[in-house]
Short mmCIF file of C-alpha atoms in Angstrom, two decimals:
data_model
loop_
_atom_site.label_atom_id
_atom_site.label_comp_id
_atom_site.label_asym_id
_atom_site.label_seq_id
_atom_site.Cartn_x
_atom_site.Cartn_y
_atom_site.Cartn_z
CA UNK A 266 102.50 84.25 98.36
CA UNK A 267 106.11 84.40 97.65
CA UNK A 268 107.80 82.82 94.50
CA UNK A 269 109.35 80.10 96.42
CA UNK A 270 106.25 78.56 98.03
CA UNK A 271 104.34 78.93 94.84
CA UNK A 272 107.07 76.95 92.83
CA UNK A 273 106.97 74.26 95.64
CA UNK A 274 103.14 74.04 95.30
CA UNK A 275 103.23 73.92 91.55
CA UNK A 276 106.08 71.23 91.56
CA UNK A 277 104.23 69.03 94.04
CA UNK A 278 100.95 69.45 92.00
CA UNK A 279 102.81 68.76 88.77
CA UNK A 280 104.28 65.35 90.15
CA UNK A 281 101.02 64.26 91.41
CA UNK A 282 99.29 65.34 88.36
CA UNK A 283 101.65 63.57 86.25
CA UNK A 284 101.21 60.17 88.09
CA UNK A 285 97.42 60.49 87.90
CA UNK A 286 97.19 61.38 84.20
CA UNK A 287 99.74 58.62 83.43
CA UNK A 288 97.76 56.12 85.35
CA UNK A 289 94.35 57.21 83.82
CA UNK A 290 96.00 57.05 80.39
CA UNK A 291 97.40 53.68 80.92
CA UNK A 292 94.07 52.28 82.31
CA UNK A 293 92.12 53.83 79.38
CA UNK A 294 94.42 52.37 76.71
CA UNK A 295 94.64 48.91 78.37
CA UNK A 296 90.94 48.48 79.10
CA UNK A 297 88.74 50.89 77.32
CA UNK A 298 90.27 52.00 74.01
CA UNK A 299 92.77 49.28 73.11
CA UNK A 300 93.21 49.78 69.45
CA UNK A 301 96.27 51.72 68.34
CA UNK A 302 94.53 54.88 66.99
CA UNK A 303 92.38 55.27 69.94
CA UNK A 304 95.26 54.59 72.26
CA UNK A 305 97.16 57.48 70.39
CA UNK A 306 94.30 59.86 70.78
CA UNK A 307 94.31 59.14 74.56
CA UNK A 308 98.00 59.78 74.95
CA UNK A 309 97.76 63.07 73.02
CA UNK A 310 94.88 64.08 75.10
CA UNK A 311 96.74 63.24 78.25
CA UNK A 312 99.52 65.64 77.40
CA UNK A 313 97.04 68.51 76.61
CA UNK A 314 95.22 67.91 79.83
CA UNK A 315 98.52 67.75 81.87
CA UNK A 316 99.77 71.20 80.40
CA UNK A 317 96.45 72.88 80.85
CA UNK A 318 96.00 71.61 84.35
CA UNK A 319 99.41 72.78 85.39
CA UNK A 320 98.66 76.23 83.87
CA UNK A 321 95.17 76.39 85.56
CA UNK A 322 96.52 75.37 88.85
CA UNK A 323 99.25 77.98 88.69
CA UNK A 324 96.67 80.53 87.82
CA UNK A 325 94.37 79.57 90.64
CA UNK A 326 97.21 79.51 93.20
CA UNK A 327 98.28 83.05 92.11
CA UNK A 328 94.71 84.31 92.35
CA UNK A 329 93.56 82.41 95.40
CA UNK A 330 95.34 84.75 97.76
CA UNK A 331 92.86 87.56 96.63
CA UNK A 332 89.72 85.69 95.36
CA UNK A 333 89.65 81.87 95.37
CA UNK A 334 86.37 81.75 93.62
CA UNK A 335 87.58 84.03 90.78
CA UNK A 336 90.72 81.77 90.31
CA UNK A 337 88.48 78.69 90.23
CA UNK A 338 86.24 80.29 87.86
CA UNK A 339 89.04 81.34 85.49
CA UNK A 340 90.51 77.79 85.73
CA UNK A 341 87.26 76.18 84.88
CA UNK A 342 86.76 78.72 81.86
CA UNK A 343 90.19 77.80 80.62
CA UNK A 344 89.41 74.08 80.76
CA UNK A 345 85.97 74.51 79.05
CA UNK A 346 87.80 76.58 76.37
CA UNK A 347 90.34 73.88 75.94
CA UNK A 348 87.70 71.18 75.59
CA UNK A 349 85.80 73.42 72.93
CA UNK A 350 89.10 74.09 70.95
CA UNK A 351 89.96 70.50 71.21
CA UNK A 352 86.69 69.26 69.90
CA UNK A 353 86.27 71.59 66.96
CA UNK A 354 89.83 72.06 65.85
CA UNK A 355 92.49 70.15 67.70
CA UNK A 356 91.22 66.55 67.15
CA UNK A 357 90.70 67.21 63.35
CA UNK A 358 93.87 68.87 62.84
CA UNK A 359 95.82 66.11 64.38
CA UNK A 360 93.84 63.35 62.76
CA UNK A 361 92.82 61.83 66.06
CA UNK A 362 89.90 59.53 66.78
CA UNK A 363 87.31 61.81 68.09
CA UNK A 364 85.45 59.89 70.72
CA UNK A 365 88.57 58.75 72.73
CA UNK A 366 90.36 62.03 72.29
CA UNK A 367 87.59 64.03 73.65
CA UNK A 368 86.25 61.60 76.24
CA UNK A 369 89.59 60.90 77.86
CA UNK A 370 90.36 64.82 77.88
CA UNK A 371 87.28 65.46 79.88
CA UNK A 372 88.09 62.53 82.09
CA UNK A 373 91.58 63.74 82.69
CA UNK A 374 90.06 67.23 83.57
CA UNK A 375 87.60 65.87 85.87
CA UNK A 376 89.77 63.68 87.98
CA UNK A 377 92.60 66.37 88.10
CA UNK A 378 90.03 69.03 89.24
CA UNK A 379 88.95 66.85 92.10
CA UNK A 380 92.41 66.68 93.54
CA UNK A 381 93.27 70.26 93.01
CA UNK A 382 91.79 71.67 96.16
CA UNK A 383 94.01 69.25 98.20
CA UNK A 384 97.03 71.39 96.94
CA UNK A 385 95.41 74.81 97.21
CA UNK A 386 95.67 74.99 101.04
CA UNK A 387 99.28 73.93 101.33
#
């Protein structure tokens, strides 16, 4: 895969990923966790998920030309590691509400992972 097509794929995924995470975060803040500390936790988790998903998609896209399953496995491992670090250190360090911060991060990862295959074939 050449650099130009990789950048195009990552750019398309980034735009769609941003829209999905923003819509999910809005919905979670409006209908599920409506108090200010919980909404803040959801917003911070949305940014974490957005950055990690772009990174994992780029890794999967780079590795997919040689071994798609290895790329997906590496991306999944990175997501699990992020959830672990977020649960044991990140939430406490930032003083966030634990439930909304962790559950929203997992929700963002789950939904984003569902759309990822749509962009791997392009």
